[in-house]
Structure formats: C-alpha cells, structure tokens
Amino acid sequence: MGTEHSKNEGQRSMVFLRKGPKLPAWEDALLSGREPKSLLKRGLHYVSLSLIMKGMTSTPDFLWGLSEVQKLNLSHNQLVVIPPSLGKLDRLVVLNLGGNCLKSLPKEIGLLRNLKVLFVNMNCLTEVPAELSLCRKMEVLSLSHNRISQLPLSFTDLTSLRKLNLSNNRFVQIPLCIFALRSLDFLHLGSNRLENIAESIQYLVNLQIFIVENNNIRSLPRSLCYITTLELLNADYNAIQTLPDDLYLLRRLRRIAWNPMDKGLHIAHNPLSRPLPEVVEGGLDVLFSYLREKKEHN
C-alpha cells in the first residue's frame, strides 16, 4: 500500500514537472551545471549567440563574460535597458536589439570598434549616443520605428556606413551629418515629418536606393537629379506638385514603379499639377521626354 502510494505521488510529481513553464535556454544550461559558453554556436566565420523571443526583461549577467561572441541577437524581448557591460563584448560584428523597449543606448556602445551591423529598430529611442560614431567599421544601421528627431553631428565619422534606415521616426528635416556619409547606397527616411530635401543630397554620390515616401515633401530638389547612381527613388504619398526638369538625368531609373519592392521612380499619391498625371501614366520614357522638351523651351 505504502509502495503504491509513493509510486502515485512520484507520477503526480512527474506530471507537475512536465506541465511547468519551460525554462529559458540559458537558465536551463546554468541549472544543469553547463558552462554558459555551451550556448555559443561556432559557425564557419562567426561565433554567435541567439536569445531571440525569450521574454527577457533584463539581460543575464553571464552574457557579458562571453567575450568571444561576434554575432549577438537579443531581438524581440522586453528589454528596457542595455547595461554599460555591453562594451566588454568588443569582438561583436553584428548586434540585433530590435523589437524591445529600449529608451536609450549606453555610451559604452562606442567600445564596439569591430561592429559592422546594428539593428535597434522597433524600440522607444528618442536619441542616439554620440559615442556610436566611434564604431568606424559600421556598414549597416537600422534605427527605424523609434521616436528620434535628430542625430549627433559626430555621425559624420561613420564613413563606412552603406545602409541607413531611419524610417518611422520624427525627423522634420534630413540631419546634416547624413550628407557627409559618401559611402551610403541605401537611405530610408519614409514615414517621418520631412517637408523638404536639402540640395546637399547631391553629395551622396553612391546612393542607389532613396526612400522618402509618406512625408510632407512639396518638391524634389534639382540636385537630386545629379545622383546618377539612383535605381530606386520612392517619393509616394507626399505633397509634390511639380518635378525637376533634369529628372531625365537619372537614367538608371528604368520605369514608373507601382509595387513598393520594385526599382524605378515611385511618384504615386501626390497632387501632381497637370499635365503630369497623364504624362506619368504614359511611363518613364514619356515623362523624361516631356521634361527634356520642357527644359529646352524654357
């Protein structure tokens, strides 16, 4: 009787354990006595660690001792703060902090001198630390879906930056520091509060993709026409009435594009003055011919 009672109790305990909440991977590793380094994945090129969608509200302390990690993914958690200890991971090449609740970044992020890719999209940032400009190897930076309205002037030092996403923020004008980033080939400023594009845009001589959709822009500057590397120019959903006569110089724009993913000129949902709406309907060649003739007659 006693033996059978003990057996039933044991079975009930096992069922209880099975129904309990699953431990996060790092806690499971630590409770089983495993070394935290066992969580690292060693690929062909990088040592990586992914703690995506773990429901974390704070970062585990052991993380900052994993100095060999090069790719770290902490995205889609509920992190409110990244501690200064982040600076200890100075071998980081890729850091993903997207989809959290961060209101700021620690200035120690500037110690990550090997960082090339940084995602801090979908957070609650209102500003970016000037120290981020010390990450001189940075090539890809996404700050989209935050509450940022300006960037530090020191961003001019990010001379290796090629792709910059600032969409869905609160910019009223394009930050001056951006015009110094001559290596940029991708710039996304869609869904902000822009009212114009400065003539200085012409200094981005390597720009291939430029997105300013869903703003309050009234006209495109003539200097934009001198960025002959442009393959995609998206100015949909603005307040544009006229187009610059020199737009035909953008010969790498192959067509009037309607699908957001397509390369070409996106100019839909603007109050274009007549006869531009009808001309645009005819396609890019018709539009370019019209603008060229218009310029010759002026």
Coordinates of C-alpha atoms in Angstrom, one line a residue, residues 111-243:
L111 CA 33.7 50.5 -27.4
L112 CA 32.5 48.0 -30.0
R113 CA 35.1 49.0 -32.5
N114 CA 34.5 45.9 -34.7
L115 CA 30.8 46.4 -35.1
K116 CA 29.6 46.4 -38.7
V117 CA 25.8 45.8 -38.4
L118 CA 23.5 47.2 -35.7
F119 CA 19.7 46.8 -35.5
V120 CA 17.9 48.9 -32.9
N121 CA 14.6 49.1 -34.8
M122 CA 11.2 48.9 -33.1
N123 CA 12.2 50.4 -29.7
C124 CA 11.5 53.6 -27.9
L125 CA 14.6 55.6 -28.6
T126 CA 14.4 59.4 -28.6
E127 CA 18.1 60.0 -29.2
V128 CA 21.3 58.2 -30.2
P129 CA 24.5 58.5 -28.2
A130 CA 27.3 60.4 -29.9
E131 CA 29.7 57.6 -28.9
L132 CA 28.1 55.4 -31.6
S133 CA 30.2 57.3 -34.1
L134 CA 33.3 55.6 -32.6
C135 CA 32.1 52.4 -34.4
R136 CA 34.0 53.4 -37.5
K137 CA 33.6 50.0 -39.2
M138 CA 29.8 50.3 -39.2
E139 CA 28.3 49.4 -42.5
V140 CA 24.6 48.8 -41.8
L141 CA 22.5 50.7 -39.2
S142 CA 18.7 50.4 -38.6
L143 CA 17.0 52.9 -36.2
S144 CA 13.6 52.6 -37.8
H145 CA 10.4 52.7 -35.8
N146 CA 11.6 54.8 -32.9
R147 CA 11.0 58.4 -31.7
I148 CA 14.2 60.0 -33.0
S149 CA 14.1 63.6 -34.3
Q150 CA 17.9 64.3 -34.7
L151 CA 21.3 62.6 -35.0
P152 CA 24.6 63.7 -33.4
L153 CA 26.9 65.7 -35.7
S154 CA 29.6 63.1 -34.9
F155 CA 27.8 60.7 -37.2
T156 CA 29.9 62.3 -40.0
D157 CA 32.7 59.9 -38.7
L158 CA 30.7 56.8 -39.9
T159 CA 32.4 56.9 -43.3
S160 CA 32.0 53.2 -43.9
L161 CA 28.2 53.3 -43.5
R162 CA 26.4 52.0 -46.6
K163 CA 22.9 51.3 -45.5
L164 CA 20.9 53.6 -43.1
N165 CA 17.3 53.1 -42.2
L166 CA 15.6 56.0 -40.3
S167 CA 12.1 55.3 -41.3
N168 CA 9.1 55.7 -39.0
N169 CA 10.7 58.3 -36.7
R170 CA 10.1 62.1 -36.1
F171 CA 12.6 63.8 -38.4
V172 CA 11.4 67.2 -39.7
Q173 CA 14.5 67.6 -41.9
I174 CA 17.3 65.3 -43.0
P175 CA 20.1 65.5 -40.4
L176 CA 23.1 67.5 -41.8
C177 CA 25.5 64.7 -40.8
I178 CA 24.0 62.3 -43.3
F179 CA 25.2 64.4 -46.3
A180 CA 28.8 63.6 -45.2
L181 CA 28.2 59.8 -45.5
R182 CA 29.5 59.4 -49.0
S183 CA 29.5 55.6 -48.9
L184 CA 25.7 55.4 -48.5
D185 CA 24.0 53.4 -51.2
F186 CA 20.7 52.9 -49.2
L187 CA 18.8 55.6 -47.3
H188 CA 15.3 55.1 -46.0
L189 CA 13.6 58.1 -44.5
G190 CA 10.0 57.1 -45.1
S191 CA 7.2 57.9 -42.7
N192 CA 8.8 60.8 -41.0
R193 CA 7.7 64.5 -41.0
L194 CA 10.0 65.8 -43.7
E195 CA 8.9 68.9 -45.6
N196 CA 11.8 69.2 -48.0
I197 CA 15.0 67.6 -49.2
A198 CA 18.1 69.8 -49.0
E199 CA 20.1 70.5 -52.1
S200 CA 23.0 68.9 -50.2
I201 CA 21.6 65.5 -51.1
Q202 CA 23.8 65.6 -54.2
Y203 CA 26.8 64.8 -52.1
L204 CA 25.6 61.2 -51.6
V205 CA 27.2 60.2 -54.9
N206 CA 26.8 56.5 -54.4
L207 CA 23.2 56.4 -53.4
Q208 CA 21.2 53.7 -55.3
I209 CA 18.1 53.4 -53.2
F210 CA 16.4 56.6 -51.7
I211 CA 13.1 56.3 -50.0
V212 CA 11.1 59.3 -48.7
E213 CA 7.6 58.0 -49.0
N214 CA 4.8 59.1 -46.6
N215 CA 6.2 62.6 -45.7
N216 CA 5.1 66.2 -46.3
I217 CA 7.6 66.9 -49.1
R218 CA 6.4 69.6 -51.5
S219 CA 9.1 69.3 -54.2
L220 CA 12.2 67.3 -55.2
P221 CA 15.4 69.4 -55.4
R222 CA 17.2 69.8 -58.7
S223 CA 20.4 68.5 -57.2
L224 CA 18.8 65.1 -56.6
C225 CA 18.9 64.7 -60.4
Y226 CA 22.7 64.6 -60.3
I227 CA 22.9 61.3 -58.3
T228 CA 23.0 59.3 -61.4
T229 CA 23.6 56.1 -59.4
L230 CA 19.9 56.1 -58.3
E231 CA 18.0 52.9 -59.2
L232 CA 15.0 53.4 -56.8
L233 CA 13.5 56.7 -55.9
N234 CA 10.4 56.4 -53.8
A235 CA 8.5 59.6 -53.1
D236 CA 5.0 58.2 -52.9
Y237 CA 2.4 59.7 -50.6
N238 CA 3.8 63.3 -50.3
A239 CA 2.7 66.8 -51.4
I240 CA 4.7 67.0 -54.6
Q241 CA 3.1 69.2 -57.3
T242 CA 6.0 69.5 -59.8
L243 CA 9.0 67.5 -60.9

